[in-house]
Coordinates of C-alpha atoms in Angstrom, one line a residue:
Chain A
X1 CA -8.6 -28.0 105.2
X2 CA -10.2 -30.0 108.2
X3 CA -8.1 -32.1 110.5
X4 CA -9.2 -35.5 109.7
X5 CA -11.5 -35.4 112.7
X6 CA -14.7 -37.1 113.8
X7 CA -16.8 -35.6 111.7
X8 CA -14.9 -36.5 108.5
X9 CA -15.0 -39.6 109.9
X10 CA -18.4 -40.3 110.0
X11 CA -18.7 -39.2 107.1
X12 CA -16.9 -41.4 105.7
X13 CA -18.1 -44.5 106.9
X14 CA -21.4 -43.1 106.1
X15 CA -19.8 -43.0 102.3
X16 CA -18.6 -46.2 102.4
X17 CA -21.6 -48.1 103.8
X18 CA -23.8 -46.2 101.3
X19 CA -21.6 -47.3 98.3
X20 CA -21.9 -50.8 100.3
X21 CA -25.5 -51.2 100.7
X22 CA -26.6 -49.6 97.3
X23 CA -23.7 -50.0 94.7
X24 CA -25.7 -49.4 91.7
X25 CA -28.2 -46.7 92.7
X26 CA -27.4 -42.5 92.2
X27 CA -27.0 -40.3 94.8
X28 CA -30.3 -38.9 94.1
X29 CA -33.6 -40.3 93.5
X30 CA -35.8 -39.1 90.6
X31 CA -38.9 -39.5 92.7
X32 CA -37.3 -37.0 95.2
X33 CA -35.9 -34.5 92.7
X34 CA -39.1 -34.2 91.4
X35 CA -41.2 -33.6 94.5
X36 CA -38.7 -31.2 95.4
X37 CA -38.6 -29.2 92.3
X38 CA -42.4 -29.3 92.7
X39 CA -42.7 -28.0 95.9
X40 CA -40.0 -25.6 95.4
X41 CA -41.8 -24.1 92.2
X42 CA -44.9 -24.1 93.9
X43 CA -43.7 -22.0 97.1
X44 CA -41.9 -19.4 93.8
X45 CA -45.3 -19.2 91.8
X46 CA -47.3 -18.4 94.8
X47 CA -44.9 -15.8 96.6
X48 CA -44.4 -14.6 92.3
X49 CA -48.7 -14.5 92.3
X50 CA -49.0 -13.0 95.2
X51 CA -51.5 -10.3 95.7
X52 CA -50.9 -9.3 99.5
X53 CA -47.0 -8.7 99.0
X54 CA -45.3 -5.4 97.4
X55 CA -42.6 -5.6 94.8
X56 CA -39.8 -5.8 97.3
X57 CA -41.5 -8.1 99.7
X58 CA -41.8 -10.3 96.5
X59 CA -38.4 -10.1 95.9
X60 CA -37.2 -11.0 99.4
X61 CA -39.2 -14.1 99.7
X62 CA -38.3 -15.4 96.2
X63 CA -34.5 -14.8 97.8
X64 CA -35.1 -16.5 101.1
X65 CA -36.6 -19.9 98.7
X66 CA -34.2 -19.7 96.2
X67 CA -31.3 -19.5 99.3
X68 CA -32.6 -22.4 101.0
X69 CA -33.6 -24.1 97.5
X70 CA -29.9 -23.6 95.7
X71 CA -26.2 -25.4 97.2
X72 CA -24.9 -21.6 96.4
X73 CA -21.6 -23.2 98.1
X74 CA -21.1 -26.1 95.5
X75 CA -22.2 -24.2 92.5
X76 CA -20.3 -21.6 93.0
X77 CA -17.1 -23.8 93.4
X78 CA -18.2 -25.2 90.3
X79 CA -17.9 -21.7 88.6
X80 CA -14.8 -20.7 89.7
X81 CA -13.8 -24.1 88.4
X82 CA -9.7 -24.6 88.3
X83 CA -9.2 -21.0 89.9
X84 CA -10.8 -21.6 93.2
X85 CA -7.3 -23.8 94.0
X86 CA -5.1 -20.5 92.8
X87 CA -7.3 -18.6 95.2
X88 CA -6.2 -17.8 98.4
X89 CA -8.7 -19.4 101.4
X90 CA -9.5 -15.3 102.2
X91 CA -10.7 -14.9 98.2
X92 CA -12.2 -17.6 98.5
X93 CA -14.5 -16.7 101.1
X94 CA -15.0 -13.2 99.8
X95 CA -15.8 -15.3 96.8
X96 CA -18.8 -17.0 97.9
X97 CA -19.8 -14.3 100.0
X98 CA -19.7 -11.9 96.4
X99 CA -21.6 -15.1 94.7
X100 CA -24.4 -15.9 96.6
X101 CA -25.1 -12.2 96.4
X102 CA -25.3 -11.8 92.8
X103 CA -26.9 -15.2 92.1
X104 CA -29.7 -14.2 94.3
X105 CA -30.5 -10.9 93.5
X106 CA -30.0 -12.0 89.8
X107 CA -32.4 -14.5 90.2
X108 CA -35.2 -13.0 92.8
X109 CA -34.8 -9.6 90.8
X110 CA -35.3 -11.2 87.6
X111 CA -38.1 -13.6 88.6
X112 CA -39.5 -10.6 90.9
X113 CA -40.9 -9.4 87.5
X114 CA -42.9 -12.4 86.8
X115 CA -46.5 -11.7 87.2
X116 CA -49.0 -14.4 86.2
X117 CA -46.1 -17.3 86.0
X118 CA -47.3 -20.8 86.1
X119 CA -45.2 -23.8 85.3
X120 CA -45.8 -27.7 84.9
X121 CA -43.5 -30.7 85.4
X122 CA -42.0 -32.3 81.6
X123 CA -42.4 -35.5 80.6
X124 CA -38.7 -36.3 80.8
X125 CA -36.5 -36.3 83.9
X126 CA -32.7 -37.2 82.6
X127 CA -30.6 -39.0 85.6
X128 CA -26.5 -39.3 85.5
X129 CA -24.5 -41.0 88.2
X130 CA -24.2 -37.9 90.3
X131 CA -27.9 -35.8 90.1
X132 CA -31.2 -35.4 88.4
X133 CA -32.3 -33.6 85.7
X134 CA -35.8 -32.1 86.4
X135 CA -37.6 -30.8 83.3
X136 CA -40.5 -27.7 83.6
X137 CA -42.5 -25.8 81.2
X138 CA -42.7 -22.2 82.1
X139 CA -45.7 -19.9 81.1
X140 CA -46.6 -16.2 81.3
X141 CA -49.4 -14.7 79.8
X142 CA -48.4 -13.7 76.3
X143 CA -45.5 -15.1 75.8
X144 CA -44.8 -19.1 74.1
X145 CA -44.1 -21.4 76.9
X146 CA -39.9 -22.1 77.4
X147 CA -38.1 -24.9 79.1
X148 CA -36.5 -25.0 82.4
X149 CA -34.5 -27.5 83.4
X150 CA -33.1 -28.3 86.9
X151 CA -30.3 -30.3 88.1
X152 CA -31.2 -31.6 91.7
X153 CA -28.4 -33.1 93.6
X154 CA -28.3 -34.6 97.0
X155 CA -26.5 -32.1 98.9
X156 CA -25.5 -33.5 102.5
X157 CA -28.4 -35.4 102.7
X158 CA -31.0 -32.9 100.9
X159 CA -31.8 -32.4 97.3
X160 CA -30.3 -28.8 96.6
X161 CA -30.3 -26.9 93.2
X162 CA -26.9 -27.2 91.2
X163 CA -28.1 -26.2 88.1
X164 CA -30.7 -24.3 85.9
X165 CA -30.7 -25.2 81.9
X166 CA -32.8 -22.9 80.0
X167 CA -33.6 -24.0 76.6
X168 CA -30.5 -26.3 76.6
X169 CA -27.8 -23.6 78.1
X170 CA -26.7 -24.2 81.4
X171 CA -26.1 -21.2 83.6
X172 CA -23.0 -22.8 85.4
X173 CA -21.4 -23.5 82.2
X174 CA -22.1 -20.1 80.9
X175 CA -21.0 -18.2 84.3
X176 CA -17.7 -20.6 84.5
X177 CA -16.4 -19.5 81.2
X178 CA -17.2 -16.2 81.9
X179 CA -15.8 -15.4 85.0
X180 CA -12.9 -17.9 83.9
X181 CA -12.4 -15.4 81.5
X182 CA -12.4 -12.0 83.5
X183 CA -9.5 -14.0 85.9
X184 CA -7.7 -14.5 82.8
X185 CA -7.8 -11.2 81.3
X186 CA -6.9 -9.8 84.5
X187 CA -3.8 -11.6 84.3
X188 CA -4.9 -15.3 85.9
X189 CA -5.8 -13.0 89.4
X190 CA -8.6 -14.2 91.2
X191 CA -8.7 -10.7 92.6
X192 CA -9.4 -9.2 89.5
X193 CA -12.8 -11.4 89.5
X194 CA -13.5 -9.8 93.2
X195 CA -13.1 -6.1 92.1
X196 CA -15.6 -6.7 88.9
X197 CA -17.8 -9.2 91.4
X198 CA -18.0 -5.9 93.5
X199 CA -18.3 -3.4 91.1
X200 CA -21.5 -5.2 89.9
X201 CA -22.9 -6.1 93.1
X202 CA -23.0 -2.3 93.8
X203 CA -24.7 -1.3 90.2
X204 CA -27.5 -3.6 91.6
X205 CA -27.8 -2.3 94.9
X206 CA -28.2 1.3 93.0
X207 CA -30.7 0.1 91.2
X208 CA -32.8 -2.0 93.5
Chain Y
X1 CA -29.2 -12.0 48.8
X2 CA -27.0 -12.6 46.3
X3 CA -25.3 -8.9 46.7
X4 CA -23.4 -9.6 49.5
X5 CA -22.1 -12.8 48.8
X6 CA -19.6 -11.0 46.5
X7 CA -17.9 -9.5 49.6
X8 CA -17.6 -12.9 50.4
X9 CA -14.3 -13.6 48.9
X10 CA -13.0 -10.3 50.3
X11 CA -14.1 -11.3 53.5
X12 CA -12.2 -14.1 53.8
X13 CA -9.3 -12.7 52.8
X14 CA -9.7 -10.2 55.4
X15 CA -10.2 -12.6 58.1
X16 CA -7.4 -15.0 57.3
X17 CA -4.5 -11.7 57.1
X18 CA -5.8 -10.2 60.5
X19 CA -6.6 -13.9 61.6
X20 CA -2.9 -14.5 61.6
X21 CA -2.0 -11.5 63.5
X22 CA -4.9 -12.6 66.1
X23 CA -3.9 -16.2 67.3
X24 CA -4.4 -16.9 71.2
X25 CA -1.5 -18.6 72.5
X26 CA -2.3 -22.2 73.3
X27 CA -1.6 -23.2 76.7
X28 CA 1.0 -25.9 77.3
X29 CA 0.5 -29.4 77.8
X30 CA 2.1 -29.0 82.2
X31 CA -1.4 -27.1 82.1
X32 CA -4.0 -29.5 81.6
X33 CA -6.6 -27.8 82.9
X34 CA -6.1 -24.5 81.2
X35 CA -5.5 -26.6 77.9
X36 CA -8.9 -28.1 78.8
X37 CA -10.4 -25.2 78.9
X38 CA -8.8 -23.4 75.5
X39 CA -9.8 -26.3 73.8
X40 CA -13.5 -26.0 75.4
X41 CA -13.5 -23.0 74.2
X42 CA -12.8 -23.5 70.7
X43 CA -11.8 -19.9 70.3
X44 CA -8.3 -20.0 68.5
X45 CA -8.9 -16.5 67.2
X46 CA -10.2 -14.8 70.1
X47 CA -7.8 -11.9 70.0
X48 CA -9.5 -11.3 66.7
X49 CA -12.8 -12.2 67.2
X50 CA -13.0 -9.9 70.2
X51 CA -12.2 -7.2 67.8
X52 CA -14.7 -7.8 65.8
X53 CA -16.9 -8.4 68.9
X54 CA -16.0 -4.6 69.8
X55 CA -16.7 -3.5 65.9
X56 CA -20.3 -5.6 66.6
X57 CA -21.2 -3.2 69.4
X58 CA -20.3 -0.1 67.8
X59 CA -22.4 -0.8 65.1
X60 CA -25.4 -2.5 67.1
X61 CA -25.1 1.0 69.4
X62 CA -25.2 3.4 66.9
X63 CA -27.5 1.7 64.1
X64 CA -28.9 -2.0 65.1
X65 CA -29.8 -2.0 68.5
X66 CA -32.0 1.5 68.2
X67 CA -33.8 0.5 65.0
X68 CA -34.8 -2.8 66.5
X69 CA -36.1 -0.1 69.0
X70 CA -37.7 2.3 66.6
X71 CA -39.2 -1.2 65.4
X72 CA -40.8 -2.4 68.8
X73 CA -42.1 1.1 69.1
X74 CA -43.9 2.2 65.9
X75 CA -44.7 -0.8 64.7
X76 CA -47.8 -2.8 66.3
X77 CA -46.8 -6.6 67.8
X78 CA -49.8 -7.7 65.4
X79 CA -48.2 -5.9 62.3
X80 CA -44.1 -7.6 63.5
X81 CA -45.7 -10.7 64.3
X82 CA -46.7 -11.4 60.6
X83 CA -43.6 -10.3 59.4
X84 CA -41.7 -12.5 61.3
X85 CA -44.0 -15.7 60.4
X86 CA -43.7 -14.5 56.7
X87 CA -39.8 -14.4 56.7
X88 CA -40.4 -18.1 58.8
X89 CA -42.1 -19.0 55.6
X90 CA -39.7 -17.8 53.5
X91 CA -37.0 -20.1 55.3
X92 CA -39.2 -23.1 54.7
X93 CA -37.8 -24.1 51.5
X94 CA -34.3 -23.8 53.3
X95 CA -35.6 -26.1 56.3
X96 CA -37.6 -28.3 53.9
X97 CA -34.1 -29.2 52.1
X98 CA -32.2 -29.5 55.5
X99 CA -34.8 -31.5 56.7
X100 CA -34.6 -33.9 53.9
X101 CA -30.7 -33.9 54.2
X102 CA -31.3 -35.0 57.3
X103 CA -33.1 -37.7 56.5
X104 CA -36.1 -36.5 59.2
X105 CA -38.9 -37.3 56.6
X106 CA -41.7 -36.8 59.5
X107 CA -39.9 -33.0 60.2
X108 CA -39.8 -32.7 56.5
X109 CA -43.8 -33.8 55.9
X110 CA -44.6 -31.0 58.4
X111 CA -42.4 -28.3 57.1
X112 CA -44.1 -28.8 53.4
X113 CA -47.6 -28.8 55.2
X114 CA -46.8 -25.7 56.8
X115 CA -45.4 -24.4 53.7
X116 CA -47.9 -24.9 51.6
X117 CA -51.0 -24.2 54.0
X118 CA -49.5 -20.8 55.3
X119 CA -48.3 -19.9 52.0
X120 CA -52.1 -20.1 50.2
X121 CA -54.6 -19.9 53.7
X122 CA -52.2 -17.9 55.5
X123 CA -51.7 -15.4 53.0
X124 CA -48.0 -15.5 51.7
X125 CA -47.2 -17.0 55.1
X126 CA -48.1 -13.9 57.4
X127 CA -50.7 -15.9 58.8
X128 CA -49.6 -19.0 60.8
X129 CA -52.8 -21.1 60.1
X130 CA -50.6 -24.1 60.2
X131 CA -50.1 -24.3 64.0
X132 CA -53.2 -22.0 64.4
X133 CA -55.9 -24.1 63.1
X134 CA -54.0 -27.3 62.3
X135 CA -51.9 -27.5 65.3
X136 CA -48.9 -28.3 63.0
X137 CA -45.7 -26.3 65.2
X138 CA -42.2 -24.9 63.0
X139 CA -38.8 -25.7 63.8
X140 CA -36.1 -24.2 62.3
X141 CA -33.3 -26.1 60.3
X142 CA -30.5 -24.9 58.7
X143 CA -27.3 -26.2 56.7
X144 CA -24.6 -25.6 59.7
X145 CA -26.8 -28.3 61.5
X146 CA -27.0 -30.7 58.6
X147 CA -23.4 -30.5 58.6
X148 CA -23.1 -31.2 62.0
X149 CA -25.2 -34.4 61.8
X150 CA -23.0 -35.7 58.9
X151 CA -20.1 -35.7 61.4
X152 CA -18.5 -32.3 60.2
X153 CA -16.7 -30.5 63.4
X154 CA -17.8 -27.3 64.2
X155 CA -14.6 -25.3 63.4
X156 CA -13.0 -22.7 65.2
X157 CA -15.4 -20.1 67.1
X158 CA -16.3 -16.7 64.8
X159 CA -17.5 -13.8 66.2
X160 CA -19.1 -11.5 63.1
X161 CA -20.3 -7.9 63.4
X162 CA -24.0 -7.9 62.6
X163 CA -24.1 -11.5 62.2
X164 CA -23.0 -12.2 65.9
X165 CA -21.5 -15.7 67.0
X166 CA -21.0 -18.4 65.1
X167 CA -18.1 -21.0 64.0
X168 CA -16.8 -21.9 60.4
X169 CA -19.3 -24.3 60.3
X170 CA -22.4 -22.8 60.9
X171 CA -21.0 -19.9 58.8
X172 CA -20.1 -22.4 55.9
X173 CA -24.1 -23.7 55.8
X174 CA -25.3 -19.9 56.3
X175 CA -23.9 -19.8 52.7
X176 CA -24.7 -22.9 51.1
X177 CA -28.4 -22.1 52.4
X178 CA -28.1 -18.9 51.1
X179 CA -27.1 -19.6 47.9
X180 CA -29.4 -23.1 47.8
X181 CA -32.5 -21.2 48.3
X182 CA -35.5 -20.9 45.5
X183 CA -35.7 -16.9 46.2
X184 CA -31.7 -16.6 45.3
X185 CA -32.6 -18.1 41.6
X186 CA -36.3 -16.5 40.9
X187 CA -36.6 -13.5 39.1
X188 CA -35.0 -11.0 38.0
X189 CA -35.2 -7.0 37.5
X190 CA -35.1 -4.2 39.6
X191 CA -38.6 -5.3 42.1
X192 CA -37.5 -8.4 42.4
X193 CA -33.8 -7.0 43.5
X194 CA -35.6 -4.5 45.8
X195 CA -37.4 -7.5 47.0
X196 CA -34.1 -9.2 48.0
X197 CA -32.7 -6.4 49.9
X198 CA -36.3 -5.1 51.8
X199 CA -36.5 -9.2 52.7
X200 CA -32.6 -9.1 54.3
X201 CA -33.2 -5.7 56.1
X202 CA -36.2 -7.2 57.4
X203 CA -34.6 -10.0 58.7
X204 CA -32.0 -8.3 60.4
X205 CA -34.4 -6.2 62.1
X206 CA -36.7 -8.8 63.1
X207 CA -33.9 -11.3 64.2
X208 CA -32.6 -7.9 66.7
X209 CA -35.9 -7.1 67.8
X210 CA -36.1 -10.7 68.7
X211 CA -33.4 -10.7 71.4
X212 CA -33.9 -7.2 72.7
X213 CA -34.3 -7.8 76.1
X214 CA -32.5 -11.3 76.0
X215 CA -28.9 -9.0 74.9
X216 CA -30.1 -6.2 77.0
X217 CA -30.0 -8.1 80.3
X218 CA -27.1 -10.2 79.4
X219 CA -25.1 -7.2 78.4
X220 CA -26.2 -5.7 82.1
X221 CA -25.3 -8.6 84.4
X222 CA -22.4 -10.4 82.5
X223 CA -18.9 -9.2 83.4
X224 CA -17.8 -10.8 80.5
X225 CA -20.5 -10.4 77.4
X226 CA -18.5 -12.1 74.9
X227 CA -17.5 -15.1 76.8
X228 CA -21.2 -15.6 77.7
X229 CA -22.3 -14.8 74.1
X230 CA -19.2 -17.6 73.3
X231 CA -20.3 -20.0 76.0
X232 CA -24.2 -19.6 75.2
X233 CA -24.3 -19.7 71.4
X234 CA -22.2 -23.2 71.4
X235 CA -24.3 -25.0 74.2
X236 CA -27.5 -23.7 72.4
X237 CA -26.6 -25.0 69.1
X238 CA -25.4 -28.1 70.6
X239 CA -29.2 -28.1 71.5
X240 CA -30.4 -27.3 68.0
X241 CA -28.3 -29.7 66.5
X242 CA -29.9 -32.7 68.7
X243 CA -33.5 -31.6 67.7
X244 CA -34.3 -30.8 71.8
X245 CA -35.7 -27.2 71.3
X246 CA -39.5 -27.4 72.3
X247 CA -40.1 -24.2 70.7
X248 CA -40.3 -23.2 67.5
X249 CA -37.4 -20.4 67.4
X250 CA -38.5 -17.3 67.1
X251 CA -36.1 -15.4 65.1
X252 CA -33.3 -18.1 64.1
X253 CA -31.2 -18.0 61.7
X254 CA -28.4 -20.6 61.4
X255 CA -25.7 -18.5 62.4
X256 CA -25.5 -15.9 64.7
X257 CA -27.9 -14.6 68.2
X258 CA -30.8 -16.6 67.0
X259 CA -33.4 -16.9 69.9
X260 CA -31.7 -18.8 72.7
X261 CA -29.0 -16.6 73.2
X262 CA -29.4 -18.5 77.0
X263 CA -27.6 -16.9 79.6
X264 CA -30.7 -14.7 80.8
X265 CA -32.0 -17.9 83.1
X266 CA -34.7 -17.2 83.7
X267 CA -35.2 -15.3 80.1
X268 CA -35.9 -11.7 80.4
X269 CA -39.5 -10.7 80.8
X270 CA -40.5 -8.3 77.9
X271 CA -40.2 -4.8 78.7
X272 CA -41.4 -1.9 77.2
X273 CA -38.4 -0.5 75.2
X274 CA -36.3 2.3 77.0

């Protein structure tokens, strides 16, 4: 933990005078979730449609959005939900180190395969007390159109990814009980989590 | 199908003995947040269902997963695509009813359209003129969802081989719509009983090739299929059961993979079968 120092401080009052000024309002604006989402799906279709960029190029700048576009740091404590107190402040770090590693390969490798994407803003942008759902309409030639949600939370000051619901399943949700469940089969050890966290991380380095 | 509902009985049985043997232990109430999550969960029988999870991939391995294969590969997308919008037009008696159960009469009007258009123009349904020419979309509907919206609970968590996730529910309105359906009481004779099983085979093909790549992925990145396949199959139904889907689904039944099996955000590009 950090000594309650100046920062916290600040922050603090910054808390305070922002629940004093604006009681009733959310953390996030819909306004600003939804430019965001917009400008950060437009920077993913065009590096994803690019023509001048190889495969792996492709991939790297999909990676270097999605790292600047997702709180990897806050989801990822999300995930590890009620273990990442049982985890040592080491696991912990080796943790989020494992996460944001597999999240964004995951992702960039996955989306790295999307040729002709395009996508287009829903009707329907759900708000709760803490974030934003943002609702898009992906398209690839050939395939029916599916929805992608994102939840958009204001993240020290900037709207970051927390969330991405596809066709109503969350992938936090999913990931939480799953890697819930490989601590608890390995006998409630966050380590256990680490070793398979590393054992896949270097399957995908193989095959990359 | 009325063959295999004869097993059905036997079934139970079988899953009640070995369900006894298979409890998880329930947390205590000093550990709320465990408790949370075991009731989250909703997975009482897990040491049993993951058997039967295990049982599910040997078969899939051996015998499901490479015919659904086989499928993709012989068989041109044109030629699977009409037999996946005939078996949808098979179901629509089976949403029609659910539909009306649910008391969604403007859901209802289009599944009878559909029906009814795609049955005559569409030639037994293997045309989809309906959203084709008319612009009238499908949705799928089933019993476990009906229940659901009359209040029912969904029941502990099942995992079946072949039949893949589901809960007591959903596996409770997987019969009734079985059994409530026109094609279980029409006909009779030997065609009409090869008719039955070639439509069931069918379906269990289709519904396989259907999420192909979405189990092929998830069964490559998760380090814990089931629990995703757990996880996934309640927050999709959850979706079902509010009506949110934009899509129709592809290859849904009520129970089991149906087309969301989620997880795979974004969903799997298709790939040309390995």
């Amino acid at each position: 933990m950090m000594p309650f120092g100046r920062r916290a401080g600040l922050a603090l009052g910054a808390a305070l005078s922002l629940a004093w000024a604006r009681p009733a309002s959310a953390q996030m604006d819909a306004t600003r979730a939804v430019n965001f989402i917009q400008t950060t799906g437009n920077a993913l279709v065009e590096a994803l449609n690019s023509t001048t960029l190889n495969a792996a190029q492709r991939r790297e700048r999909v990676a270097s959005i999605l790292r600047q576009a997702v709180d990897i740091e806050g989801t990822g404590r999300f995930i590890l939900g009620r273990w990442w107190r049982v985890a040592s402040p080491a696991e912990q770090q080796e943790y989020l180190r494992l996460f944001e590693e597999t999240l964004i390969r995951n992702l960039a490798g996955r989306l790295g395969e999307y040729q002709g994407i395009r996508f287009s803003l829903g009707r329907s942008q759900q708000r709760t007390e803490e974030d934003v759902l943002v609702t898009t309409s992906v398209e690839r030639p050939g395939t029916p159109a599916f929805n992608l949600d994102w939840r958009v939370a204001d993240v020290g000051g900037q709207p970051r990814v927390v969330d991405l619901v596809a066709e109503g399943t969350s992938l936090r949700l999913t990931q939480r009980s799953e890697y819930s469940a490989v601590v608890q089969r390995g006998g409630n050890q966050v380590p256990a989590l680490l070793t398979a966290m590393r054992g896949q991380l270097q399957q995908m380095q193989a095959r990359q | 199908m009325p063959r295999p509902m004869r097993f059905g009985p036997l079934l139970a049985t079988a899953l009640i003995v070995t369900g006894l043997a298979g409890c998880a232990t329930r947390p205590p109430a000093s550990d709320p947040e465990a408790l949370a999550e075991f009731v989250a969960n909703n997975d009482p029988m897990e040491p049993l269902n993951r058997g039967l999870y295990e049982v599910n991939n040997a078969i899939d391995t051996v015998a499901l997963r490479p015919a659904a294969v086989a499928y993709r590969t012989l068989v041109p997308g044109p030629v699977r695509e009409g037999v996946r919008n005939a078996l949808g037009n098979l179901r629509a008696p089976t949403i029609l009813m659910n539909d009306l159960l649910q008391g969604e009469m403007d859901r209802a009007g289009r599944t009878a359209t559909r029906f009814l258009i795609n049955s005559t123009l569409g030639i037994g349904g293997i045309v989809d003129v309906a959203e084709w020419q008319f612009g009238i979309r499908g949705h799928g509907e089933d019993f476990g969802q009906t229940l659901a919206n009359w209040g029912v609970g969904e029941g502990p968590f099942l995992f079946l081989p072949v039949l893949g996730p589901s809960n007591l529910r959903d596996l409770t309105g997987a019969g009734v719509d079985a059994v409530a359906s026109p094609w279980f009481w029409f006909g009779q004779g030997e065609v009409v009983e090869i008719l039955r099983w070639v439509r069931t085979g069918m379906t269990v093909l289709d519904a396989r090739e259907g999420v192909l790549d979405t189990l092929d992925t998830l069964y490559a990145t998760s380090l814990d299929p089931y629990a995703t396949l757990r996880s996934a199959y309640r927050q999709r139904r959850n979706n079902e059961i509010r009506n949110l889907g934009e899509p129709a689904p592809e290859a849904a039944g009520g129970t089991g993979f149906g087309v969301g099996v989620g997880a795979t955000v974004p969903p799997a590009p298709a790939q040309s079968p390995r």
